[in-house]
PDB file of C-alpha atoms and ligand atoms in Angstrom:
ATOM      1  CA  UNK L   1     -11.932  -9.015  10.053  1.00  0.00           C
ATOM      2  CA  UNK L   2     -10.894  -9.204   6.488  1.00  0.00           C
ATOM      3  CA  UNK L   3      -7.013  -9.438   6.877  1.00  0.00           C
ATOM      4  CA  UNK L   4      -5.670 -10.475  10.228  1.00  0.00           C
ATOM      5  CA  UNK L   5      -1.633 -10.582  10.745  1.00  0.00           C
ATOM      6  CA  UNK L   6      -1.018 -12.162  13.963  1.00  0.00           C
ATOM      7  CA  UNK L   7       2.033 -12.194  16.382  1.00  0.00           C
ATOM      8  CA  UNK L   8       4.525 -13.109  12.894  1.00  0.00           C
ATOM      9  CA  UNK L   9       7.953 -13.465  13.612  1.00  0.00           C
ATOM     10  CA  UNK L  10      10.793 -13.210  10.555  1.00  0.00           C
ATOM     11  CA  UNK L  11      14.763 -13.036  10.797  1.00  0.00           C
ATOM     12  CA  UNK L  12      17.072 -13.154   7.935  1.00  0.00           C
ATOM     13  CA  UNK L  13      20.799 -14.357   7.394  1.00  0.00           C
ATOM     14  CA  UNK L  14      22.806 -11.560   8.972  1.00  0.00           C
ATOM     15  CA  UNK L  15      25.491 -11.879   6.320  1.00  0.00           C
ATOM     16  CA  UNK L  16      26.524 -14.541   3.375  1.00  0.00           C
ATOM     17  CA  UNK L  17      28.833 -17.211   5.636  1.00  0.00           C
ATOM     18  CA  UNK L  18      27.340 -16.543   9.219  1.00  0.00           C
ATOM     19  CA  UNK L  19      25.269 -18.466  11.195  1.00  0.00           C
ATOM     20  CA  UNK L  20      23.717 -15.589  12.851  1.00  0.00           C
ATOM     21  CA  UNK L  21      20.203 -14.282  12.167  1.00  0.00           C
ATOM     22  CA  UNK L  22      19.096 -10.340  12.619  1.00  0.00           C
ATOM     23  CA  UNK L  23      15.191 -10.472  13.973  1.00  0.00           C
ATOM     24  CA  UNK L  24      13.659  -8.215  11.392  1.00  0.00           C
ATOM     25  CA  UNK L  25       9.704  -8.471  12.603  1.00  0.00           C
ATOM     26  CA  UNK L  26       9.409  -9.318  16.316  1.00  0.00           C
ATOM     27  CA  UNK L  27       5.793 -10.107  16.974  1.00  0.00           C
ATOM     28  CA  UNK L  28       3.666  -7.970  14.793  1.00  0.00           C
ATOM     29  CA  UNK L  29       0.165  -8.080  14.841  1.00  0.00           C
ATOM     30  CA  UNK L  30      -2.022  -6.063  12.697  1.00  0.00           C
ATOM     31  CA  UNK L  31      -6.171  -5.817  11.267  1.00  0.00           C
ATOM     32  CA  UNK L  32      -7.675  -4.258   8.424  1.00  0.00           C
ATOM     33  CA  UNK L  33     -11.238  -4.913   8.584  1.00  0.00           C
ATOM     34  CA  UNK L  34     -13.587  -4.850   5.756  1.00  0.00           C
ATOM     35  CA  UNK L  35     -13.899  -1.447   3.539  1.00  0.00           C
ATOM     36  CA  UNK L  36     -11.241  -0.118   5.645  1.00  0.00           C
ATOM     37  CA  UNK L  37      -7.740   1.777   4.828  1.00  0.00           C
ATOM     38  CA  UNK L  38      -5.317   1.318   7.051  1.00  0.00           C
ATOM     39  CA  UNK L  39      -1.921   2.345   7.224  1.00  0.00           C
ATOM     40  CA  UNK L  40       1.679   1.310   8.184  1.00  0.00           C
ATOM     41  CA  UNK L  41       4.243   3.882   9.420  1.00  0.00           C
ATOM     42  CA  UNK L  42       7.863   2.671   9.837  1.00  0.00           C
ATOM     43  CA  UNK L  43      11.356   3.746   9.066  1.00  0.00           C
ATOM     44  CA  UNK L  44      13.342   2.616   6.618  1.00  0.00           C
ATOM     45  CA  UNK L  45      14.199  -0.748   7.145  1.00  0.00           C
ATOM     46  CA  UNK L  46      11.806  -2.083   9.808  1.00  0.00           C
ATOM     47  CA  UNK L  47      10.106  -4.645   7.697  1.00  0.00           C
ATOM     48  CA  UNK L  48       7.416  -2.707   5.639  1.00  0.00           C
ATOM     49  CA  UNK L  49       7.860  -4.938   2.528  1.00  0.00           C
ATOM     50  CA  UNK L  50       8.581  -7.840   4.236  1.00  0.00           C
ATOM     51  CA  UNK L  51       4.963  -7.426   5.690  1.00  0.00           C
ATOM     52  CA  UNK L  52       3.561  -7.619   2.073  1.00  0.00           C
ATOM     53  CA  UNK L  53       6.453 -10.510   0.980  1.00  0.00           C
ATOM     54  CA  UNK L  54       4.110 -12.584   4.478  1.00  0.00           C
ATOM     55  CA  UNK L  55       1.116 -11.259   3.024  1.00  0.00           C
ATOM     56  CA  UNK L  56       1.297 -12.476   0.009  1.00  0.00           C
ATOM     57  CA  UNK L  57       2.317 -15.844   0.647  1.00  0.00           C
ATOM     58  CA  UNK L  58       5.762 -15.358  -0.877  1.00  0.00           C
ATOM     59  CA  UNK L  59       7.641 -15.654   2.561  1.00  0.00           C
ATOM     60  CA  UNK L  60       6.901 -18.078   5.609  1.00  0.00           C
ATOM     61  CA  UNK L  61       7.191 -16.365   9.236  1.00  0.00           C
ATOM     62  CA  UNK L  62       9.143 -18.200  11.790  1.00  0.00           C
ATOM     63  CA  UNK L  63       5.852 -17.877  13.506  1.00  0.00           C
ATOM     64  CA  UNK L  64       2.536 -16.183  13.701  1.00  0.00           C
ATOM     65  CA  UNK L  65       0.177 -16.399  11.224  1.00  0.00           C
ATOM     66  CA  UNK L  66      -1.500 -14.532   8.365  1.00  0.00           C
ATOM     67  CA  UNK L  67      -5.422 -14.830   7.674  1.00  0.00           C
ATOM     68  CA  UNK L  68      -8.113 -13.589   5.439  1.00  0.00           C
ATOM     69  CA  UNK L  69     -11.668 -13.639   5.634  1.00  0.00           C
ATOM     70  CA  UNK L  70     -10.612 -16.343   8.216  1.00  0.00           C
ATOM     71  CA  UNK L  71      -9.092 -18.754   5.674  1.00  0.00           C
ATOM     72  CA  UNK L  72      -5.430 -19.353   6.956  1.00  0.00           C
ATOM     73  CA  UNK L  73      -3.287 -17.969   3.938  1.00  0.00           C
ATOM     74  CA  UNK L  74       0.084 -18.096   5.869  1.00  0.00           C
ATOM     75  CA  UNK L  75       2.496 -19.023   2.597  1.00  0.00           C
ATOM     76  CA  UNK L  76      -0.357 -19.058   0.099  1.00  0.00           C
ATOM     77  CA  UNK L  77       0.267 -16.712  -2.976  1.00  0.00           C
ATOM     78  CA  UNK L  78      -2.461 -14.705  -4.698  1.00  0.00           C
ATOM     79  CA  UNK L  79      -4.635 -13.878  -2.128  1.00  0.00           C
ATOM     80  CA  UNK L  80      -3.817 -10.052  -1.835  1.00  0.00           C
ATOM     81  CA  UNK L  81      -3.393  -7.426  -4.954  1.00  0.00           C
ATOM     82  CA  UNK L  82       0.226  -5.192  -4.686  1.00  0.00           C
ATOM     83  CA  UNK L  83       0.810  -2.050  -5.877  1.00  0.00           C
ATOM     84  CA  UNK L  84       5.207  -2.179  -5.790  1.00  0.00           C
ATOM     85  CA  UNK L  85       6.974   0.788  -4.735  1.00  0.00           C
ATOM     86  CA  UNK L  86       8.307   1.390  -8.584  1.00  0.00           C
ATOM     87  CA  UNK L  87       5.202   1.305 -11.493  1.00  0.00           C
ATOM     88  CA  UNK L  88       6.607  -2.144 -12.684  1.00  0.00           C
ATOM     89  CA  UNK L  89       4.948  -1.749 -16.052  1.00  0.00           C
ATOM     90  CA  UNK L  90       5.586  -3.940 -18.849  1.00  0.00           C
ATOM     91  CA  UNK L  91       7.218  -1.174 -21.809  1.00  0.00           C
ATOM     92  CA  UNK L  92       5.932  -3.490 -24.360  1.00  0.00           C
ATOM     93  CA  UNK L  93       2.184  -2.883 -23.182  1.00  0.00           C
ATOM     94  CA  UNK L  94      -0.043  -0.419 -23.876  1.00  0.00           C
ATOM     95  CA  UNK L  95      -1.523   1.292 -20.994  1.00  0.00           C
ATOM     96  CA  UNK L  96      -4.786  -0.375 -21.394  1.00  0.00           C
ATOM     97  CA  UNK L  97      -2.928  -4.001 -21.691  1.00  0.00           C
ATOM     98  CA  UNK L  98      -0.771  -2.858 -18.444  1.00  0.00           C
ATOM     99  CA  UNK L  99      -4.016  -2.213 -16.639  1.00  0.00           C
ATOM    100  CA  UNK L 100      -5.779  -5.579 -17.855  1.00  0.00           C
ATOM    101  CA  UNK L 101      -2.718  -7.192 -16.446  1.00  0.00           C
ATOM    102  CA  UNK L 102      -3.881  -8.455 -13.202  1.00  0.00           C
ATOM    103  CA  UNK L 103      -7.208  -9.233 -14.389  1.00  0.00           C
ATOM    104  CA  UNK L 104      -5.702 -11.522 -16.993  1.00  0.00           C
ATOM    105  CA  UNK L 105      -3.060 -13.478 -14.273  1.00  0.00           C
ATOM    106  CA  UNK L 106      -6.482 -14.762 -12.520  1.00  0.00           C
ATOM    107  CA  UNK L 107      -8.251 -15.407 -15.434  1.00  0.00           C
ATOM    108  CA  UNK L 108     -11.366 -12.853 -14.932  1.00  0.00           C
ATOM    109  CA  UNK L 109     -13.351 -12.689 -18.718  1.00  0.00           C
ATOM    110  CA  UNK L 110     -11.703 -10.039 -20.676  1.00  0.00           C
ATOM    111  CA  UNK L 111     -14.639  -8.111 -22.199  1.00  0.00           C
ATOM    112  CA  UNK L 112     -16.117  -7.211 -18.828  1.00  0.00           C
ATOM    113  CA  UNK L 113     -12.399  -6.607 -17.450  1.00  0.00           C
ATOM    114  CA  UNK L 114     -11.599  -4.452 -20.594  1.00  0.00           C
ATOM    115  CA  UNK L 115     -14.459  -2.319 -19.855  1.00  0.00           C
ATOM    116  CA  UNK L 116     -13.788  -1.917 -16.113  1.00  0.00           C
ATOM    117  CA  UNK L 117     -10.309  -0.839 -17.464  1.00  0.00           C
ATOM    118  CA  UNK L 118     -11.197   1.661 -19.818  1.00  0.00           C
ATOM    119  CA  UNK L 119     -13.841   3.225 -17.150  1.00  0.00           C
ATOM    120  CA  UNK L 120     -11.092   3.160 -14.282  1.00  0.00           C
ATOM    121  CA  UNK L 121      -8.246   4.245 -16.641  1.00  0.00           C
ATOM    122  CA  UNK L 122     -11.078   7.580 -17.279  1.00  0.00           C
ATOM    123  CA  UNK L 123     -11.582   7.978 -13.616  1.00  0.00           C
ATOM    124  CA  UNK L 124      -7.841   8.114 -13.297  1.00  0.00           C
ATOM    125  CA  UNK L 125      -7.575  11.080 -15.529  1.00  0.00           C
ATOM    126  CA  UNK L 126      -6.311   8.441 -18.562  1.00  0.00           C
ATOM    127  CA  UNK L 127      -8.856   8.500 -20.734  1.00  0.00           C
ATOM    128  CA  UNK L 128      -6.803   9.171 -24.531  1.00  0.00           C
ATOM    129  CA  UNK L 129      -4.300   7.393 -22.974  1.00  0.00           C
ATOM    130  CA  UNK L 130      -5.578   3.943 -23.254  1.00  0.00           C
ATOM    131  CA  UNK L 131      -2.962   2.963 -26.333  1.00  0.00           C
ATOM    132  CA  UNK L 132       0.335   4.237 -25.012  1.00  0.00           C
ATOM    133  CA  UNK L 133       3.453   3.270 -23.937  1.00  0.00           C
ATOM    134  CA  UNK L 134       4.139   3.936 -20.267  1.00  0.00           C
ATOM    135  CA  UNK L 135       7.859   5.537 -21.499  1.00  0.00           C
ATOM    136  CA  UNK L 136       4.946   8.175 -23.192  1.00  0.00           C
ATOM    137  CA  UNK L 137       3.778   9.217 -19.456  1.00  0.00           C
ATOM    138  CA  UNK L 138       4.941  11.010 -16.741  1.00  0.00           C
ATOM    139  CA  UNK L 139       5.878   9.327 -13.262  1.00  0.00           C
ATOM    140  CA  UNK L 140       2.697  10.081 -11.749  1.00  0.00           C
ATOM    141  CA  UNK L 141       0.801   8.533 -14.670  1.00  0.00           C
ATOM    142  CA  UNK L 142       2.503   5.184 -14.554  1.00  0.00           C
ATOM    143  CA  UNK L 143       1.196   5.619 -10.972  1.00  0.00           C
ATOM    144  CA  UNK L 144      -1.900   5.757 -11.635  1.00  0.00           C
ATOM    145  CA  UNK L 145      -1.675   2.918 -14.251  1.00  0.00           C
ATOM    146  CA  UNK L 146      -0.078   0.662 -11.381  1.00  0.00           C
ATOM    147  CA  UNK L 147      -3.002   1.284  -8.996  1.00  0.00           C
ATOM    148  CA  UNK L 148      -5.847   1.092 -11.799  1.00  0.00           C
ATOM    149  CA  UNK L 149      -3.808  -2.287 -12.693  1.00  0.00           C
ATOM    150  CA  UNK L 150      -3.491  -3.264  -8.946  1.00  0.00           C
ATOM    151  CA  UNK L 151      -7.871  -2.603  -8.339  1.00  0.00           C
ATOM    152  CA  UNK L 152      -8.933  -4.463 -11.489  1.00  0.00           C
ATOM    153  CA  UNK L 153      -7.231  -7.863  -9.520  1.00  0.00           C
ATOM    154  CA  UNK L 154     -10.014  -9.737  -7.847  1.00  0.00           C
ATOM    155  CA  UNK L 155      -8.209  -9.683  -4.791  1.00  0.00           C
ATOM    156  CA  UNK L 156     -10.494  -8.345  -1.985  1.00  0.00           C
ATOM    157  CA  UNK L 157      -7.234  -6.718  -0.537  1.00  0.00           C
ATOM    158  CA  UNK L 158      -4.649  -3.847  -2.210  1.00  0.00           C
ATOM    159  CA  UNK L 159      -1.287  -3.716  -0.601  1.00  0.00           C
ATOM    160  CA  UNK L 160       0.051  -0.202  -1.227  1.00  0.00           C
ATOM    161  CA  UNK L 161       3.901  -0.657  -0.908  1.00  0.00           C
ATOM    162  CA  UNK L 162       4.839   3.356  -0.508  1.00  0.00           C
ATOM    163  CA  UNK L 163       3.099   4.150  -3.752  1.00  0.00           C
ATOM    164  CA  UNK L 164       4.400   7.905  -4.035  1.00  0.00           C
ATOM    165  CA  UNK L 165       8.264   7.701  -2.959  1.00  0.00           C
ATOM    166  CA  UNK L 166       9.811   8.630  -5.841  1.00  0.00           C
ATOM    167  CA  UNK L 167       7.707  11.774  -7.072  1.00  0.00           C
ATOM    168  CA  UNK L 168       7.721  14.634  -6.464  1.00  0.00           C
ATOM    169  CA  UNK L 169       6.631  16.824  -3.658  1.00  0.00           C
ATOM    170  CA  UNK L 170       3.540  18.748  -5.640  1.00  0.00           C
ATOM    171  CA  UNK L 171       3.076  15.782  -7.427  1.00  0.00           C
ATOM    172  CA  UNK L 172       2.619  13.300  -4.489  1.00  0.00           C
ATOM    173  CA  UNK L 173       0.015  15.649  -2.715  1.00  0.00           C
ATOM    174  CA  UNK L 174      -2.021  15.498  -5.755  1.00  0.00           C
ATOM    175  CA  UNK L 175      -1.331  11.580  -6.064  1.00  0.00           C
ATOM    176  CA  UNK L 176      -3.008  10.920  -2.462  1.00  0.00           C
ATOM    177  CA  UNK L 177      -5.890  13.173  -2.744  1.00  0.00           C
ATOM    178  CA  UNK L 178      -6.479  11.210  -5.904  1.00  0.00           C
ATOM    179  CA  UNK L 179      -5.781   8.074  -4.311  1.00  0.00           C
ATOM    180  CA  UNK L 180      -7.893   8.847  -1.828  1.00  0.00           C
ATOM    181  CA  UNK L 181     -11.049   9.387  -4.021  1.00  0.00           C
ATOM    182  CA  UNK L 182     -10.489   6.626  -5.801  1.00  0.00           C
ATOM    183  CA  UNK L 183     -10.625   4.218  -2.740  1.00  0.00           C
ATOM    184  CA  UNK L 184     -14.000   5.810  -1.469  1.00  0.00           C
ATOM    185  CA  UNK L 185     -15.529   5.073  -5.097  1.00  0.00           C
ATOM    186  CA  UNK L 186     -13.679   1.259  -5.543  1.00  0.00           C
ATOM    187  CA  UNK L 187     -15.116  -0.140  -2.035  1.00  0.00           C
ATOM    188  CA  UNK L 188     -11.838  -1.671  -1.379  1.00  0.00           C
ATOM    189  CA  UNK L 189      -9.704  -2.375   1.531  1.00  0.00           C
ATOM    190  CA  UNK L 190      -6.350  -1.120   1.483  1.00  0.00           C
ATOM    191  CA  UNK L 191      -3.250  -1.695   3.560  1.00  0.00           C
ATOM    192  CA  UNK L 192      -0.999   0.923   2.939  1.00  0.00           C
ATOM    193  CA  UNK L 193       2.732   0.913   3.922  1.00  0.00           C
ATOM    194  CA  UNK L 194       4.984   3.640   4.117  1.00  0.00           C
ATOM    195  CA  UNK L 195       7.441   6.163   6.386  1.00  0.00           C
ATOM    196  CA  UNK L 196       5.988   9.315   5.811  1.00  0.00           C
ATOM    197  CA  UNK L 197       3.462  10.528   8.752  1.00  0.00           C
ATOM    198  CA  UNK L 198       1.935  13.196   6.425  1.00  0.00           C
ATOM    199  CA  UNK L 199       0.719  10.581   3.717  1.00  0.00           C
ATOM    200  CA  UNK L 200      -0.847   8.143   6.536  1.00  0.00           C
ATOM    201  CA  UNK L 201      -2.898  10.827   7.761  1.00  0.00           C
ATOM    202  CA  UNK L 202      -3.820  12.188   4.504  1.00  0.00           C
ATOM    203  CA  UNK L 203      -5.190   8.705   3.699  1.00  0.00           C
ATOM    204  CA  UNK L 204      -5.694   6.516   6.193  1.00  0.00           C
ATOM    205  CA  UNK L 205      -8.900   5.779   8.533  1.00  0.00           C
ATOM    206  CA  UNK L 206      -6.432   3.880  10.994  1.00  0.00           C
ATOM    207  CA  UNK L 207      -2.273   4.571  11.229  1.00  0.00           C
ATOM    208  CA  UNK L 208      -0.361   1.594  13.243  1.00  0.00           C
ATOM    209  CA  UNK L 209       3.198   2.758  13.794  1.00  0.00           C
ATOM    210  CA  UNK L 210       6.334   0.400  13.749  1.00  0.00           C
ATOM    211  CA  UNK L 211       9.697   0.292  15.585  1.00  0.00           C
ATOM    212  CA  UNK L 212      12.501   0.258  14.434  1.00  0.00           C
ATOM    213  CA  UNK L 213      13.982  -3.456  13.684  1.00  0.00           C
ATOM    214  CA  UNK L 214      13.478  -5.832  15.846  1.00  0.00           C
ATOM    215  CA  UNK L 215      10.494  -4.132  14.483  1.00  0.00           C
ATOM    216  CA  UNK L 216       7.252  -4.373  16.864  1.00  0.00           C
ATOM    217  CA  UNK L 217       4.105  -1.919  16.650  1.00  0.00           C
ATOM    218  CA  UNK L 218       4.758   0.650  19.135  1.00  0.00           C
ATOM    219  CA  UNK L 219       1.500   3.148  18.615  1.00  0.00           C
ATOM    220  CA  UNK L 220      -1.798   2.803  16.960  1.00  0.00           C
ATOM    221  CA  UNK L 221      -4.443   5.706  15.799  1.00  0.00           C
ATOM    222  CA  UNK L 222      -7.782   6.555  14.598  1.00  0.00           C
ATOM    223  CA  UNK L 223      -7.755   9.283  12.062  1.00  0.00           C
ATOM    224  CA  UNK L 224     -10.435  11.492  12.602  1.00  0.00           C
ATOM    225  CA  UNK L 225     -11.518  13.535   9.395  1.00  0.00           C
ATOM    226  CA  UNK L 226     -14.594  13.058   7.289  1.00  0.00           C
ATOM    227  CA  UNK L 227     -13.399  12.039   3.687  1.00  0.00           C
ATOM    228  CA  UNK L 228     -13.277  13.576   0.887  1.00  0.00           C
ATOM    229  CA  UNK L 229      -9.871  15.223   2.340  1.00  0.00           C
ATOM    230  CA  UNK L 230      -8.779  17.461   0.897  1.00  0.00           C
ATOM    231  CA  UNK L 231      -5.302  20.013   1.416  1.00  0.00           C
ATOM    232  CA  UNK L 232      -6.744  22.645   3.306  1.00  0.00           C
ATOM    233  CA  UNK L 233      -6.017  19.631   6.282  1.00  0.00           C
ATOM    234  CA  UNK L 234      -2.622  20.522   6.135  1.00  0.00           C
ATOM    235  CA  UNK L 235      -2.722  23.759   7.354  1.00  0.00           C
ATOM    236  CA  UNK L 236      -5.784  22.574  10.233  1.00  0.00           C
ATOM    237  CA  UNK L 237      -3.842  22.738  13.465  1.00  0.00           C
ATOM    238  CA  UNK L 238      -5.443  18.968  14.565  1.00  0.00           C
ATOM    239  CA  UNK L 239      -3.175  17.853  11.709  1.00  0.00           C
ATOM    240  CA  UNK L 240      -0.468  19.297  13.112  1.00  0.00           C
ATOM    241  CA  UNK L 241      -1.201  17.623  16.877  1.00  0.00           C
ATOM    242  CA  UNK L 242      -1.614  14.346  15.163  1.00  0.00           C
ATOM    243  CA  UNK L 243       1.926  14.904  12.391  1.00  0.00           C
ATOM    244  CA  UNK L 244       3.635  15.704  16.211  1.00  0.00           C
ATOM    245  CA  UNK L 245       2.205  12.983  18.114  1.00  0.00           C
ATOM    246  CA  UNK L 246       3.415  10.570  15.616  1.00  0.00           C
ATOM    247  CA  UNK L 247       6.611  11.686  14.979  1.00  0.00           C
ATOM    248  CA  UNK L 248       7.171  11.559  18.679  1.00  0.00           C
ATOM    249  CA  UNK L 249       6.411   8.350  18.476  1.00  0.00           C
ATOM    250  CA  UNK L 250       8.564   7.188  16.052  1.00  0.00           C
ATOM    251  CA  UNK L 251      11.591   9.151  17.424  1.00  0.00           C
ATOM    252  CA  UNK L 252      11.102   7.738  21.080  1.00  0.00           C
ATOM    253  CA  UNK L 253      12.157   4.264  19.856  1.00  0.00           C
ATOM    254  CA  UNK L 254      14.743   4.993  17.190  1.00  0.00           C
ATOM    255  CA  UNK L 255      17.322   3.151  18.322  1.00  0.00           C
ATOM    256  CA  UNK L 256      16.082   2.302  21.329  1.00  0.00           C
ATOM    257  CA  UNK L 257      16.073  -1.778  20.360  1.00  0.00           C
TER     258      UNK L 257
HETATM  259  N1  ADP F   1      15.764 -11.611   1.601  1.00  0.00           N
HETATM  260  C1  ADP F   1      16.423 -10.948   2.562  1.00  0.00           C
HETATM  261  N2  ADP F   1      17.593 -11.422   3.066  1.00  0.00           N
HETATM  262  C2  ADP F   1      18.228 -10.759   4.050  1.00  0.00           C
HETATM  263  N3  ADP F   1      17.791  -9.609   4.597  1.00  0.00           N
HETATM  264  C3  ADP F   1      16.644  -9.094   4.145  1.00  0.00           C
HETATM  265  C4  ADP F   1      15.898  -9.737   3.103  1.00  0.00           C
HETATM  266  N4  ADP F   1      14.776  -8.994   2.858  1.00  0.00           N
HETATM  267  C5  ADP F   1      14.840  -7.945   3.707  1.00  0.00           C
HETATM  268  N5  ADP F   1      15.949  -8.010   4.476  1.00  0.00           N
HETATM  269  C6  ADP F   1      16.288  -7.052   5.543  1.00  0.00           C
HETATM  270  O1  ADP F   1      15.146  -6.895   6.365  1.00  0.00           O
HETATM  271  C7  ADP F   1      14.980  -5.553   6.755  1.00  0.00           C
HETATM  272  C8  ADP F   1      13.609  -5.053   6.347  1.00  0.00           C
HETATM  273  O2  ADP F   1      13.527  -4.969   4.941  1.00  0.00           O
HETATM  274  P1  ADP F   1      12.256  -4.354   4.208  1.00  0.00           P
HETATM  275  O3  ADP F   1      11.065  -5.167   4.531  1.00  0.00           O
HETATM  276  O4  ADP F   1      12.604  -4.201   2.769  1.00  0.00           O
HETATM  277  O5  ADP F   1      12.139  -2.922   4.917  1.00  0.00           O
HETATM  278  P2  ADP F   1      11.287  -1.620   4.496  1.00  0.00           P
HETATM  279  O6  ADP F   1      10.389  -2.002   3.365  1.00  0.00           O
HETATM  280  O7  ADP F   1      10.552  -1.233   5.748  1.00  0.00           O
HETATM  281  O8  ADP F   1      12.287  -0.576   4.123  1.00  0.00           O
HETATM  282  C9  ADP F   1      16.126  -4.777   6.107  1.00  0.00           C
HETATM  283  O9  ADP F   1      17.133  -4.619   7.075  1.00  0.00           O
HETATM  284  C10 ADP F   1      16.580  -5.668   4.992  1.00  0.00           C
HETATM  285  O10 ADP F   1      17.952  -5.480   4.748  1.00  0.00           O
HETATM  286 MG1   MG F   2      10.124  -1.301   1.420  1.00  0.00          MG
END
């Protein structure tokens, strides 16, 4: 097991003034074993980033505990690589300096990192792009920077906090067949987070699905198809089943807590 969440518990202030607590993560236990993508449906609101915030050591969980690779990392920073849900690049960087980033936080050598960069940035359909300015590129390709960026950590880990949100439709298909490719080639293990059913199966070799807050996981699923994926699944009618089954799922408990 490379990353093993385990029964955590979290509540938050209700309001500035009160006493009172609202229970956002009520016992949540989750895997991702090594090599493995696995992703996170849940609605708006039921804890997604909060599962990163444990995960990455920058929030303690009433209880439970989070582990990697067995080590106990339950409030320990650094251990996992995140991909935000905006680009987050630095303007003043090029994109080659964005990418190098991570590498440069923990210290990895920078001729071997620059190189990794600069052959990532190509697989990422960059290459001529290395020396500009992320206000040069399109939403997408800040994207892409962010992920190359996020892969060229050492962290054995990515957490994907919903990567694609704010692009467009056509764009975002082509954004997690990409993404998907990508992984297979980088050997990494990636917990993905986000509310749409469509991307999860798209991407994902395992799909846990949350409540609603007091946010438990209600469902779990293996994703069947053979990788590379490519769009044609949309229109195969065992995608369809699946898109159902889980949106079933995840309306059956909306408000039911
Ligand atoms: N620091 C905080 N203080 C108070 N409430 C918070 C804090 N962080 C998150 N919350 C609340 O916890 C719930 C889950 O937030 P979040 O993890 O951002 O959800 P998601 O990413 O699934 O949309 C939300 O209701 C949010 O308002
Ligand atoms: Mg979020």
């Amino acid at each position: 097991m490379l990353l093993d969440i385990s029964d955590v518990h979290v509540s938050f202030p209700a309001s500035r003034g009160t006493d009172r607590e609202v229970k956002v993560l009520d016992g949540v236990s989750l895997h991702v074993g090594q090599g493995e993508f696995v992703a996170v449906l849940g609605p708006s609101g039921s804890g997604k980033t909060t599962l990163f915030r444990l995960a990455g050591g920058l929030l303690r969980p009433v209880r439970g505990s989070i582990r990697l690779n067995g080590a106990d990392i339950t409030g320990k920073p650094g251990h996992i690589g995140y991909m935000p849900q905006q680009p987050a690049l630095l303007p003043w960087r090029t994109v080659l300096e964005n990418s190098l980033l991570a590498a440069e936080i923990a210290g990895s050598e920078r001729q071997t990192a620059e190189r990794q960069a600069r052959e990532w940035l190509q697989r990422a359909g960059l290459a001529g792009y290395e020396h500009a300015y992320p206000d040069e590129l399109s939403g997408g390709m800040q994207q892409r920077v962010s992920f190359v960026r996020a892969l060229l950590g050492p962290q054995l880990l990515l957490g994907l906090d919903e990567p694609f949100g704010a692009l467009d439709a056509m764009t975002r298909l082509e954004m997690q067949l990409w993404l998907g490719d990508l992984w297979q080639e980088s050997g990494r293990s990636v917990l993905l987070v986000t509310h749409s059913i469509e991307e999860a199966l798209l991407l994902a070799d395992r799909i846990y699905v949350l409540s609603a807050k007091p946010t438990r996981v209600i469902a779990e699923m293996e994703v069947p198809w053979e990788r590379p994926r490519r769009e044609e699944l949309l229109a195969d009618p065992a995608f369809a089943r699946l898109k159902l089954q889980l949106y079933q799922a995840m309306r059956n408990q909306a408000g039911g807590g």
